[in-house]
Short mmCIF file of C-alpha atoms in Angstrom, two decimals:
data_model
loop_
_atom_site.label_atom_id
_atom_site.label_comp_id
_atom_site.label_asym_id
_atom_site.label_seq_id
_atom_site.Cartn_x
_atom_site.Cartn_y
_atom_site.Cartn_z
CA MET A 1274 -31.19 -33.86 -197.01
CA LYS A 1275 -34.66 -35.37 -199.16
CA GLY A 1276 -33.96 -36.89 -201.95
CA SER A 1277 -29.75 -37.02 -201.67
CA THR A 1278 -30.28 -39.93 -198.41
CA ARG A 1279 -29.63 -42.79 -201.38
CA THR A 1280 -26.23 -40.62 -201.38
CA ILE A 1281 -24.68 -41.30 -197.96
CA ASP A 1282 -22.99 -44.23 -196.34
CA LEU A 1283 -24.89 -44.55 -193.38
CA PRO A 1284 -21.85 -46.55 -191.74
CA VAL A 1285 -19.15 -44.32 -191.85
CA PHE A 1286 -22.57 -41.70 -191.12
CA LEU A 1287 -22.71 -43.80 -188.28
CA ILE A 1288 -19.12 -44.93 -186.86
CA SER A 1289 -17.68 -41.82 -187.27
CA GLY A 1290 -20.78 -39.35 -186.38
CA GLY A 1291 -20.64 -42.06 -183.38
CA LEU A 1292 -17.13 -41.98 -181.77
CA LEU A 1293 -17.34 -38.63 -181.35
CA LEU A 1294 -20.48 -38.70 -179.30
CA ILE A 1295 -18.99 -41.60 -177.35
CA PHE A 1296 -15.87 -39.70 -176.72
CA VAL A 1297 -17.66 -36.29 -175.39
CA VAL A 1298 -19.86 -39.19 -173.52
CA ALA A 1299 -16.96 -40.73 -171.06
CA GLY A 1300 -15.35 -36.97 -170.83
CA LEU A 1301 -19.04 -35.63 -169.46
CA PHE A 1302 -18.75 -38.89 -167.08
CA ASN A 1303 -14.68 -39.04 -166.76
CA GLN A 1304 -13.06 -37.10 -167.61
CA ALA A 1305 -10.06 -39.16 -166.26
CA PHE A 1306 -10.18 -41.52 -167.81
CA VAL A 1307 -10.06 -40.16 -170.73
CA THR A 1308 -7.39 -38.68 -170.37
CA ASP A 1309 -5.63 -41.32 -168.82
CA MET A 1310 -6.36 -43.22 -172.07
CA VAL A 1311 -6.00 -40.34 -174.12
CA ASN A 1312 -2.21 -39.70 -172.99
CA ALA A 1313 -1.80 -43.80 -172.87
CA SER A 1314 -2.26 -43.49 -176.89
CA PHE A 1315 -0.50 -41.22 -177.33
CA ALA A 1316 2.68 -42.06 -175.88
CA PHE A 1317 2.24 -45.21 -177.27
CA SER A 1318 2.26 -43.93 -180.58
CA VAL A 1319 4.93 -41.36 -180.64
CA LYS A 1320 7.01 -43.83 -179.15
CA TYR A 1321 6.59 -46.37 -182.28
CA PHE A 1322 4.81 -44.27 -184.66
CA GLY A 1323 7.26 -41.12 -184.86
CA SER A 1324 9.94 -42.36 -187.32
CA VAL A 1325 6.97 -43.96 -189.28
CA TYR A 1326 5.21 -40.46 -188.88
CA GLN A 1327 8.71 -38.25 -190.49
CA PHE A 1328 10.13 -41.04 -193.21
CA LEU A 1329 6.35 -40.70 -194.14
CA MET A 1330 7.08 -37.22 -194.43
CA LEU A 1331 9.96 -36.84 -196.21
CA GLY A 1332 9.79 -39.63 -198.68
CA THR A 1333 6.05 -37.68 -199.80
CA PHE A 1334 8.05 -34.16 -200.21
CA VAL A 1335 10.89 -36.30 -201.88
CA ILE A 1336 8.20 -37.84 -203.96
CA ALA A 1337 6.77 -34.77 -205.45
CA LEU A 1338 9.13 -32.99 -205.80
CA PHE A 1339 10.25 -36.01 -208.98
CA LEU A 1340 6.08 -35.95 -209.98
CA GLY A 1341 6.40 -31.95 -210.24
CA PHE A 1342 9.54 -31.59 -211.93
CA SER A 1343 10.07 -35.39 -214.33
CA LYS A 1344 8.25 -35.22 -217.81
CA TYR A 1345 4.55 -36.48 -215.31
CA GLY A 1346 4.81 -32.87 -214.12
CA ARG A 1347 2.77 -31.80 -217.56
CA ILE A 1348 0.09 -33.54 -215.99
CA ARG A 1349 -3.69 -32.58 -216.41
CA LEU A 1350 -5.96 -33.78 -213.56
CA GLY A 1351 -9.30 -33.51 -213.39
CA LYS A 1352 -10.48 -34.03 -216.98
CA LEU A 1353 -10.73 -30.30 -217.89
CA THR A 1354 -8.14 -28.12 -219.89
CA LYS A 1355 -8.18 -25.21 -217.85
CA PRO A 1356 -8.68 -24.91 -214.27
CA GLU A 1357 -12.14 -24.36 -212.81
CA MET A 1358 -10.44 -20.69 -210.94
CA SER A 1359 -7.42 -17.94 -210.85
CA ASN A 1360 -4.52 -18.72 -209.46
CA PHE A 1361 -5.23 -16.37 -206.56
CA LYS A 1362 -8.38 -17.65 -205.66
CA TRP A 1363 -7.07 -21.41 -205.76
CA ILE A 1364 -3.88 -20.71 -203.56
CA SER A 1365 -5.86 -17.93 -201.10
CA ILE A 1366 -8.69 -21.46 -200.24
CA ILE A 1367 -5.28 -23.20 -200.46
CA MET A 1368 -3.20 -21.24 -198.30
CA CYS A 1369 -6.39 -20.30 -195.63
CA THR A 1370 -8.11 -23.96 -195.29
CA LEU A 1371 -4.42 -25.54 -194.69
CA LEU A 1372 -2.36 -23.19 -192.58
CA ALA A 1373 -5.35 -22.15 -190.81
CA GLY A 1374 -5.58 -21.06 -187.54
CA GLY A 1375 -2.39 -22.63 -184.99
CA GLY A 1376 -0.58 -20.70 -188.09
CA VAL A 1377 -1.15 -17.03 -186.63
CA PHE A 1378 -0.67 -18.82 -183.24
CA TRP A 1379 1.94 -20.95 -183.53
CA ALA A 1380 4.21 -17.88 -185.36
CA ALA A 1381 4.33 -15.45 -182.48
CA ALA A 1382 4.87 -19.00 -180.28
CA GLU A 1383 6.85 -21.52 -181.40
CA PRO A 1384 9.85 -19.05 -182.83
CA LEU A 1385 10.34 -17.31 -179.51
CA SER A 1386 9.90 -21.55 -177.08
CA HIS A 1387 12.53 -22.28 -179.03
CA PHE A 1388 14.86 -18.64 -179.31
CA LEU A 1389 14.24 -20.16 -174.97
CA SER A 1390 15.01 -23.05 -174.85
CA THR A 1391 16.87 -23.78 -177.94
CA PRO A 1392 16.26 -26.90 -180.32
CA PRO A 1393 18.16 -30.05 -178.78
CA GLN A 1394 19.64 -30.25 -182.48
CA PHE A 1395 21.61 -26.54 -181.94
CA GLY A 1396 22.46 -27.55 -178.00
CA ASP A 1397 25.88 -25.70 -178.35
CA ILE A 1398 24.19 -22.38 -178.49
CA SER A 1399 23.30 -20.81 -175.83
CA SER A 1400 19.41 -20.28 -175.19
CA GLY A 1401 17.56 -16.59 -175.98
CA SER A 1402 21.33 -15.26 -177.50
CA GLN A 1403 21.47 -13.36 -180.79
CA GLU A 1404 23.15 -16.53 -182.09
CA ALA A 1405 19.55 -18.59 -181.10
CA VAL A 1406 17.21 -17.20 -184.09
CA GLY A 1407 18.57 -18.77 -186.11
CA PRO A 1408 18.32 -22.08 -184.73
CA ALA A 1409 14.85 -21.48 -183.34
CA LEU A 1410 12.65 -20.41 -187.11
CA ALA A 1411 14.85 -23.30 -188.44
CA ALA A 1412 13.32 -25.74 -185.59
CA SER A 1413 10.38 -23.99 -186.63
CA PHE A 1414 9.90 -24.04 -190.79
CA VAL A 1415 10.88 -27.80 -190.56
CA ASP A 1416 7.26 -28.20 -188.51
CA TRP A 1417 5.59 -26.20 -190.62
CA GLY A 1418 7.24 -25.90 -194.06
CA PHE A 1419 7.59 -28.50 -196.92
CA LEU A 1420 6.82 -31.77 -195.40
CA ALA A 1421 4.36 -30.76 -193.23
CA TRP A 1422 2.42 -29.02 -196.90
CA ALA A 1423 3.11 -31.91 -199.15
CA ILE A 1424 1.28 -34.27 -197.09
CA LEU A 1425 -1.51 -32.56 -196.88
CA GLY A 1426 -2.15 -32.47 -201.02
CA THR A 1427 0.54 -33.45 -203.38
CA LEU A 1428 0.43 -37.67 -203.56
CA ALA A 1429 -2.78 -38.60 -202.05
CA THR A 1430 -4.27 -35.69 -203.89
CA PHE A 1431 -3.28 -37.24 -207.40
CA VAL A 1432 -4.56 -40.95 -206.65
CA LEU A 1433 -8.09 -39.03 -205.48
CA MET A 1434 -7.72 -37.20 -208.93
CA TYR A 1435 -6.92 -39.80 -210.44
CA ALA A 1436 -9.58 -42.18 -208.85
CA HIS A 1437 -12.39 -40.07 -209.01
CA TYR A 1438 -12.41 -37.85 -212.21
CA HIS A 1439 -10.63 -40.45 -214.23
CA ARG A 1440 -12.30 -43.41 -213.15
CA GLY A 1441 -15.05 -42.65 -211.79
CA ALA A 1442 -15.03 -43.67 -208.20
CA PRO A 1443 -16.52 -41.47 -205.47
CA LEU A 1444 -14.12 -38.35 -203.71
CA LYS A 1445 -13.64 -40.66 -200.25
CA PRO A 1446 -10.77 -41.64 -198.74
CA ARG A 1447 -11.18 -45.00 -199.58
CA SER A 1448 -11.03 -44.13 -202.93
CA LEU A 1449 -6.60 -44.21 -202.54
CA LEU A 1450 -6.44 -47.99 -202.54
CA TYR A 1451 -8.23 -47.35 -205.85
CA PRO A 1452 -5.72 -48.59 -207.90
CA PHE A 1453 -4.79 -51.61 -205.60
CA PHE A 1454 -8.47 -53.40 -205.12
CA GLY A 1455 -10.45 -51.34 -208.11
CA ASP A 1456 -14.78 -51.26 -207.40
CA ARG A 1457 -13.29 -53.91 -204.58
CA ILE A 1458 -13.09 -51.04 -202.63
CA MET A 1459 -15.86 -49.09 -203.41
CA LYS A 1460 -18.68 -52.13 -202.99
CA ASN A 1461 -19.64 -53.21 -198.49
CA SER A 1462 -16.72 -52.60 -198.66
CA ALA A 1463 -15.66 -52.99 -194.48
CA LEU A 1464 -11.85 -52.27 -195.22
CA GLY A 1465 -13.32 -49.27 -197.48
CA THR A 1466 -15.91 -48.07 -194.03
CA PHE A 1467 -12.71 -48.23 -191.77
CA VAL A 1468 -10.54 -46.15 -194.18
CA ASP A 1469 -13.38 -43.33 -194.08
CA VAL A 1470 -13.91 -43.53 -190.58
CA PHE A 1471 -10.80 -43.43 -188.90
CA SER A 1472 -10.44 -40.65 -191.79
CA ILE A 1473 -13.10 -38.67 -190.98
CA VAL A 1474 -12.16 -38.50 -187.47
CA ALA A 1475 -9.27 -37.84 -187.25
CA VAL A 1476 -10.14 -34.69 -189.62
CA ALA A 1477 -12.77 -33.99 -186.90
CA ALA A 1478 -10.44 -34.08 -183.76
CA GLY A 1479 -8.63 -31.91 -185.57
CA THR A 1480 -10.70 -29.28 -186.24
CA ILE A 1481 -12.85 -29.65 -183.41
CA GLY A 1482 -9.64 -29.33 -181.13
CA PRO A 1483 -9.09 -25.59 -183.27
CA ILE A 1484 -11.87 -24.50 -182.67
CA GLY A 1485 -12.13 -24.94 -179.03
CA PHE A 1486 -8.62 -23.26 -179.07
CA LEU A 1487 -10.10 -20.98 -180.35
CA GLY A 1488 -12.56 -20.08 -177.89
CA LEU A 1489 -10.37 -19.78 -175.37
CA GLN A 1490 -6.95 -17.16 -177.21
CA ALA A 1491 -10.86 -15.64 -178.45
CA GLY A 1492 -11.38 -15.20 -175.01
CA TYR A 1493 -8.39 -14.56 -174.06
CA GLY A 1494 -7.33 -11.44 -177.09
CA LEU A 1495 -10.96 -9.67 -175.81
CA ASN A 1496 -9.92 -9.55 -172.31
CA ALA A 1497 -6.88 -8.31 -172.93
CA LEU A 1498 -7.59 -5.87 -175.29
CA PHE A 1499 -10.90 -4.30 -174.50
CA GLY A 1500 -11.46 -5.64 -170.94
CA LEU A 1501 -14.73 -7.91 -172.23
CA PRO A 1502 -14.66 -10.56 -168.96
CA ASP A 1503 -12.76 -13.85 -170.07
CA THR A 1504 -15.42 -16.55 -169.50
CA LEU A 1505 -16.63 -19.98 -170.26
CA ILE A 1506 -20.10 -18.55 -171.52
CA VAL A 1507 -18.21 -16.03 -173.57
CA GLN A 1508 -16.24 -18.92 -175.24
CA VAL A 1509 -18.75 -20.46 -175.80
CA ILE A 1510 -20.26 -17.82 -177.77
CA ILE A 1511 -17.74 -17.30 -179.45
CA ILE A 1512 -17.57 -20.73 -180.82
CA LEU A 1513 -20.84 -20.54 -181.84
CA LEU A 1514 -21.40 -17.35 -183.96
CA ILE A 1515 -18.08 -19.64 -184.83
CA VAL A 1516 -18.98 -22.27 -186.48
CA ILE A 1517 -22.99 -20.40 -187.18
CA ALA A 1518 -21.44 -18.34 -189.98
CA ALA A 1519 -18.66 -21.27 -191.40
CA ALA A 1520 -21.92 -23.99 -191.79
CA ILE A 1521 -23.31 -20.53 -193.80
CA SER A 1522 -20.23 -20.75 -195.64
CA ALA A 1523 -19.50 -24.42 -195.75
CA ALA A 1524 -23.66 -24.80 -196.68
CA SER A 1525 -22.93 -21.93 -200.01
CA GLY A 1526 -19.81 -24.44 -201.55
CA ILE A 1527 -16.61 -23.33 -202.67
CA HIS A 1528 -17.79 -20.63 -205.30
CA ARG A 1529 -19.26 -18.10 -203.05
CA GLY A 1530 -17.81 -18.21 -198.80
CA ILE A 1531 -15.59 -20.74 -198.71
CA GLN A 1532 -13.47 -18.72 -202.41
CA ILE A 1533 -14.99 -15.16 -200.58
CA LEU A 1534 -13.71 -15.76 -196.82
CA SER A 1535 -10.02 -17.02 -198.17
CA ARG A 1536 -9.39 -13.70 -200.53
CA TYR A 1537 -10.24 -11.41 -197.81
CA ASN A 1538 -8.42 -13.25 -195.32
CA VAL A 1539 -5.13 -13.48 -197.50
CA ILE A 1540 -5.61 -9.74 -198.40
CA LEU A 1541 -5.69 -9.01 -194.77
CA ALA A 1542 -3.06 -11.32 -194.00
CA LEU A 1543 -0.78 -9.49 -196.38
CA THR A 1544 -1.76 -6.22 -195.07
CA LEU A 1545 -0.68 -7.27 -190.77
CA VAL A 1546 2.58 -8.53 -192.79
CA ALA A 1547 2.80 -5.25 -194.48
CA ALA A 1548 1.81 -3.71 -191.63
CA MET A 1549 5.10 -6.02 -189.34
CA LEU A 1550 7.83 -5.14 -191.78
CA ILE A 1551 6.83 -1.08 -191.52
CA LEU A 1552 6.40 -0.67 -187.93
CA GLY A 1553 8.01 -3.37 -186.60
CA PRO A 1554 12.21 -4.58 -187.17
CA GLY A 1555 11.76 -5.22 -190.63
CA LEU A 1556 15.63 -5.00 -191.69
CA PHE A 1557 16.17 -7.80 -188.66
CA ILE A 1558 13.15 -10.11 -189.67
CA PHE A 1559 14.59 -9.09 -193.36
CA ASP A 1560 18.09 -11.16 -192.04
CA SER A 1561 16.59 -13.70 -189.65
CA PHE A 1562 14.55 -15.55 -192.41
CA LEU A 1563 17.48 -15.35 -194.91
CA GLU A 1564 19.61 -16.40 -192.04
CA SER A 1565 16.87 -19.75 -190.62
CA PHE A 1566 15.57 -20.47 -194.27
CA GLY A 1567 19.01 -20.32 -195.41
CA LEU A 1568 19.64 -22.66 -191.86
CA TYR A 1569 16.75 -24.62 -192.74
CA LEU A 1570 18.05 -25.93 -195.88
CA GLN A 1571 21.21 -26.66 -195.19
CA ASN A 1572 19.92 -28.47 -192.57
CA PHE A 1573 17.02 -29.90 -194.74
CA VAL A 1574 17.59 -33.46 -194.18
CA SER A 1575 19.17 -33.51 -190.56
CA MET A 1576 16.33 -32.03 -189.29
CA SER A 1577 13.49 -33.78 -190.45
CA THR A 1578 14.92 -36.78 -189.40
CA PHE A 1579 16.44 -35.94 -186.02
CA ARG A 1580 15.73 -38.87 -183.57
CA SER A 1581 18.24 -38.39 -179.94
CA ASP A 1582 15.70 -36.45 -177.87
CA SER A 1583 12.10 -37.68 -177.76
CA ALA A 1584 10.17 -36.24 -175.52
CA TRP A 1585 11.60 -33.09 -177.32
CA LEU A 1586 9.97 -34.42 -181.24
CA SER A 1587 6.75 -35.67 -179.18
CA GLY A 1588 5.66 -31.51 -177.76
CA TRP A 1589 7.28 -30.48 -181.07
CA THR A 1590 8.37 -32.21 -184.65
CA VAL A 1591 6.30 -35.83 -184.37
CA PHE A 1592 3.17 -33.81 -182.32
CA PHE A 1593 2.76 -31.70 -185.93
CA PHE A 1594 3.64 -34.13 -187.74
CA ALA A 1595 1.07 -35.96 -186.47
CA TRP A 1596 -2.06 -33.49 -186.45
CA PHE A 1597 -1.03 -33.01 -190.88
CA LEU A 1598 -0.92 -36.92 -191.59
CA GLY A 1599 -4.19 -36.56 -189.65
CA TYR A 1600 -5.75 -33.97 -192.20
CA GLY A 1601 -3.83 -35.72 -194.55
CA PRO A 1602 -6.50 -37.36 -196.64
CA MET A 1603 -9.28 -35.47 -196.09
CA MET A 1604 -7.05 -32.37 -196.93
CA ALA A 1605 -5.84 -34.36 -200.70
CA ILE A 1606 -9.95 -34.82 -201.04
CA PHE A 1607 -10.63 -31.18 -200.66
CA VAL A 1608 -7.29 -30.07 -203.23
CA SER A 1609 -8.48 -32.38 -205.42
CA ARG A 1610 -12.30 -30.91 -206.02
CA ILE A 1611 -10.86 -26.86 -206.56
CA SER A 1612 -8.21 -28.25 -208.10
CA ARG A 1613 -9.81 -29.43 -211.10
CA GLY A 1614 -7.98 -28.91 -214.85
CA ARG A 1615 -4.56 -28.55 -212.77
CA THR A 1616 -1.53 -30.10 -214.08
CA ILE A 1617 0.99 -32.23 -211.68
CA ARG A 1618 3.51 -28.83 -211.63
CA GLU A 1619 0.74 -26.62 -210.43
CA ILE A 1620 -0.03 -28.60 -208.11
CA VAL A 1621 3.04 -29.30 -206.66
CA THR A 1622 5.11 -25.89 -206.85
CA ALA A 1623 1.47 -24.34 -205.37
CA VAL A 1624 1.42 -26.51 -202.08
CA ALA A 1625 5.02 -27.44 -201.37
CA VAL A 1626 6.76 -24.99 -202.96
CA ILE A 1627 5.22 -21.71 -202.46
CA ALA A 1628 2.80 -22.29 -199.08
CA PRO A 1629 5.80 -23.21 -197.48
CA VAL A 1630 7.97 -20.66 -198.44
CA VAL A 1631 5.67 -18.09 -197.55
CA THR A 1632 4.39 -19.43 -194.65
CA ALA A 1633 8.49 -19.51 -193.31
CA PHE A 1634 8.12 -15.61 -194.37
CA TRP A 1635 5.20 -15.42 -191.73
CA PHE A 1636 6.61 -17.20 -189.22
CA THR A 1637 9.68 -14.41 -189.08
CA VAL A 1638 7.81 -11.95 -189.60
CA VAL A 1639 5.62 -12.39 -187.12
CA GLY A 1640 7.71 -14.72 -184.52
CA GLY A 1641 10.72 -12.70 -185.79
CA THR A 1642 9.44 -9.93 -184.28
CA GLY A 1643 8.99 -11.33 -180.58
CA ILE A 1644 12.60 -12.59 -180.59
CA PHE A 1645 13.27 -8.92 -181.28
CA GLN A 1646 11.36 -7.40 -178.67
CA GLU A 1647 12.25 -10.19 -176.10
CA ILE A 1648 16.41 -9.70 -177.25
CA ALA A 1649 15.56 -5.98 -176.56
CA ASN A 1650 13.28 -6.18 -173.22
CA PRO A 1651 13.84 -9.60 -171.88
CA GLY A 1652 10.52 -10.37 -170.33
CA SER A 1653 8.36 -8.54 -172.21
CA VAL A 1654 6.50 -11.15 -174.53
CA SER A 1655 8.40 -14.69 -172.32
CA GLU A 1656 6.32 -14.08 -169.91
CA ALA A 1657 2.61 -13.34 -170.64
CA LEU A 1658 3.44 -16.74 -173.58
CA ASN A 1659 4.39 -18.92 -170.02
CA SER A 1660 1.98 -17.55 -167.97
CA ASN A 1661 -1.06 -18.17 -170.44
CA GLY A 1662 0.04 -19.83 -173.28
CA ALA A 1663 0.44 -18.98 -177.60
CA PRO A 1664 -2.33 -16.60 -177.80
CA ALA A 1665 -0.66 -14.54 -175.07
CA ALA A 1666 1.91 -14.22 -177.42
CA MET A 1667 0.21 -12.19 -180.21
CA ILE A 1668 -1.71 -9.71 -178.64
CA ALA A 1669 2.18 -9.72 -175.78
CA ILE A 1670 4.14 -8.96 -179.46
CA THR A 1671 1.61 -6.87 -180.85
CA GLN A 1672 0.74 -4.27 -177.90
CA GLN A 1673 4.43 -3.31 -178.57
CA LEU A 1674 4.31 -1.91 -181.23
CA PRO A 1675 2.58 1.59 -182.88
CA LEU A 1676 -1.04 0.73 -183.01
CA GLY A 1677 -1.10 -2.42 -181.08
CA THR A 1678 -4.88 -2.35 -179.79
CA ILE A 1679 -5.72 -2.25 -183.99
CA LEU A 1680 -2.88 -4.99 -184.63
CA GLY A 1681 -3.81 -7.39 -182.16
CA PHE A 1682 -8.12 -6.86 -183.19
CA LEU A 1683 -6.73 -7.92 -186.72
CA PHE A 1684 -4.35 -11.15 -185.65
CA LEU A 1685 -7.55 -12.10 -183.57
CA LEU A 1686 -9.50 -11.20 -186.45
CA ALA A 1687 -7.91 -13.41 -188.90
CA THR A 1688 -7.45 -16.14 -186.37
CA ILE A 1689 -10.71 -16.69 -186.20
CA ILE A 1690 -10.82 -16.96 -190.25
CA PHE A 1691 -8.47 -18.88 -190.66
CA VAL A 1692 -10.14 -21.11 -188.32
CA LEU A 1693 -13.73 -20.40 -189.50
CA THR A 1694 -12.29 -21.09 -194.25
CA THR A 1695 -11.09 -24.44 -191.56
CA THR A 1696 -14.26 -25.30 -190.40
CA ASP A 1697 -16.23 -24.83 -193.09
CA SER A 1698 -14.04 -26.61 -195.68
CA MET A 1699 -13.76 -29.45 -193.63
CA SER A 1700 -17.83 -29.25 -193.15
CA LEU A 1701 -18.03 -29.17 -196.97
CA THR A 1702 -15.20 -32.76 -196.61
CA ILE A 1703 -16.89 -34.40 -194.82
CA SER A 1704 -20.07 -33.92 -196.30
CA MET A 1705 -17.73 -35.67 -199.34
CA ALA A 1706 -16.65 -38.53 -197.83
CA ILE A 1707 -19.88 -39.90 -196.72
CA THR A 1708 -21.60 -39.48 -199.80
CA GLY A 1709 -18.98 -39.83 -202.69
CA THR A 1710 -19.58 -36.12 -204.64
CA GLY A 1711 -18.19 -32.82 -205.05
CA GLU A 1712 -21.04 -31.33 -204.05
CA PRO A 1713 -23.54 -33.16 -201.23
CA PRO A 1714 -26.39 -32.11 -199.77
CA LYS A 1715 -26.46 -28.82 -197.87
CA ALA A 1716 -27.98 -29.64 -194.89
CA MET A 1717 -25.05 -32.17 -194.55
CA ARG A 1718 -22.04 -29.47 -195.04
CA VAL A 1719 -24.69 -27.71 -192.45
CA PHE A 1720 -24.55 -30.73 -189.40
CA TRP A 1721 -20.85 -31.39 -189.28
CA ALA A 1722 -20.05 -27.99 -188.81
CA LEU A 1723 -22.42 -27.21 -185.69
CA LEU A 1724 -21.28 -31.28 -185.17
CA MET A 1725 -17.44 -29.65 -184.18
CA GLY A 1726 -18.67 -26.92 -182.45
CA ALA A 1727 -21.07 -28.13 -180.38
CA VAL A 1728 -18.01 -30.98 -179.11
CA ALA A 1729 -16.22 -28.18 -179.40
CA ALA A 1730 -18.56 -26.49 -176.89
CA VAL A 1731 -18.93 -28.78 -174.64
CA LEU A 1732 -15.34 -30.10 -173.78
CA LEU A 1733 -14.83 -26.54 -172.63
CA THR A 1734 -17.76 -26.56 -170.53
CA ILE A 1735 -16.12 -30.12 -168.92
CA GLY A 1736 -12.54 -28.52 -168.66
CA GLU A 1737 -9.74 -27.11 -171.27
CA SER A 1738 -7.51 -30.52 -170.65
CA SER A 1739 -10.50 -32.18 -172.81
CA VAL A 1740 -10.31 -30.46 -175.41
CA SER A 1741 -6.37 -31.48 -174.73
CA SER A 1742 -7.12 -34.43 -174.86
CA LEU A 1743 -9.17 -34.14 -177.75
CA GLN A 1744 -5.47 -33.09 -179.79
CA SER A 1745 -3.69 -35.19 -178.77
CA PHE A 1746 -6.23 -38.17 -179.56
CA ILE A 1747 -5.05 -36.21 -183.05
CA VAL A 1748 -1.56 -38.16 -182.61
CA VAL A 1749 -3.13 -42.27 -182.23
CA THR A 1750 -5.72 -41.48 -185.60
CA ALA A 1751 -3.01 -40.24 -187.53
CA VAL A 1752 -2.09 -44.34 -186.83
CA PRO A 1753 -3.54 -45.41 -189.64
CA VAL A 1754 -3.88 -42.33 -191.52
CA SER A 1755 -0.15 -42.80 -191.34
CA ILE A 1756 0.19 -46.73 -192.92
CA LEU A 1757 -3.06 -45.95 -195.28
CA LEU A 1758 -1.41 -42.52 -197.42
CA LEU A 1759 1.81 -45.08 -196.98
CA THR A 1760 0.28 -46.38 -199.92
CA THR A 1761 0.39 -43.80 -202.02
CA PHE A 1762 4.85 -44.13 -202.29
CA TRP A 1763 4.12 -46.63 -205.09
CA THR A 1764 0.50 -45.84 -206.20
CA ALA A 1765 0.93 -41.89 -206.70
CA PRO A 1766 3.72 -42.77 -209.34
CA LEU A 1767 1.69 -45.80 -210.85
CA VAL A 1768 -1.61 -43.37 -211.67
CA CYS A 1769 1.14 -41.19 -213.37
CA ARG A 1770 2.31 -43.02 -215.13
CA LYS A 1771 -0.99 -44.26 -216.26
CA LEU A 1772 -1.85 -40.20 -217.46
CA ALA A 1773 0.84 -39.76 -218.93
CA GLU A 1774 0.62 -43.05 -221.71
CA GLU A 1775 -2.70 -41.75 -222.32
CA GLN A 1776 -2.16 -37.82 -222.49
CA GLY A 1777 0.78 -38.56 -225.61
CA ILE A 1778 3.85 -37.69 -223.08
CA THR A 1779 5.45 -41.86 -222.57
CA PRO A 1780 4.99 -44.06 -224.84
CA PRO A 1781 2.29 -46.72 -223.84
CA LYS A 1782 3.02 -49.86 -222.50
CA LYS A 1783 2.36 -52.86 -223.67
CA GLU A 1784 1.05 -54.58 -220.83
CA SER A 1785 -1.55 -52.90 -217.87
CA ILE A 1786 -0.03 -51.66 -215.29
CA TYR A 1787 -3.89 -51.81 -213.32
CA GLU A 1788 -4.40 -55.04 -213.64
CA ASN A 1789 -6.39 -55.08 -209.88
CA GLU A 1790 -8.51 -52.32 -211.12
CA GLU A 1791 -8.99 -53.29 -213.88
CA ALA A 1792 -10.17 -57.23 -212.52
CA GLY A 1793 -12.55 -54.96 -210.30
#
């Protein structure tokens, strides 16, 4: 990083990296203490902030829709007259980075889990029945649908793009507070350091967890498909190969490694969808999608705000919402970096409308096939799911189809690439948050990719429960992040109003609405 150290925020770099290392060291010396601490913090966060998470997710989606499809939707962000990349490349990067590997394994496991145990919102429907198909898929859509995507790339993205491209603030999480404090939040600010650190720790934890589970999942998949030994050494080798590839991709930048991997992985995913529709129960999938998506829309608000079963929520909706919230500020930085020249309407349409619909169909193709197989032959997928977890569900589904081994391998490959693209994208984004520039030093990107992989590998050597503890820790780190993202309810409409005036979409006001910013 020679010649670039002057751009590195050392307090943020040292504190965020140090906290991750402390977590690993504590796990090495006293795993039981770390697990108990995380579980207690998890229970506290779910109990007292679960409703905050749900309110924040729903509010973000509603405000984003209003801004995107009102007169403000014409606002073009980033001080460019046209986008930097084509629509397909842009949406491919968004899908691969934001959906990540979890969208592959959970697409198989979550709908089937809800089918086998009907969600409490539909408690009058018998589990495992034909009538349980729609509720099972609809409950999965709540966790991975409109609200999940909106929090990852709408309101916070608008504020960050305004602060960075239109006002010259660094591309850091603290810039979300720029409308309140102006330049004061950037200069030797303890609050700014706190915001950056927790945003980095949250997204790092959210990325390290999937890397660790990928080692477990890929090890199981290779064993089930090809008989390779499913040992700790194999799992660690898989992780090392993934993070080395991610480091190379991150170093090459958005327009090379990240974009190429994303584009080809979307093509692979589309190929898998076509294969599942042709070789699997195509008519059942289409019928189930129409029914379950209609059920999701019909009960959208009530399912999104459901609070009557805290135990169920902590294992599903609140957990996933916290996970996505933890990604929120850093994903907003990443979406800001790839969306220069886009209008607000384009961003809202791609991130909060198109991506959730595609995700819902993906969940129906994969999870619906598993449900169809379970109805036809009870236990054919559920036994594998109950005994070996999410990766086993995907393998069990593919192996019941023609060309099952090939399909299973391709799904495993897609998952690996999804996790790889998330790792390289988050390495780049964390580096941007530490340096404040859109093109951080390559050595910094490589460092974070390798660090996250190393932490995941060390946690695996301690035990699978350590990776699970880190995954649960995401819910805890989402607490300060959620408070930060709540500010966008006010600041996103304000920056839109300001930009609409500057771009001649609305007449200018006599007084400035950014007195704090100008004073800063």
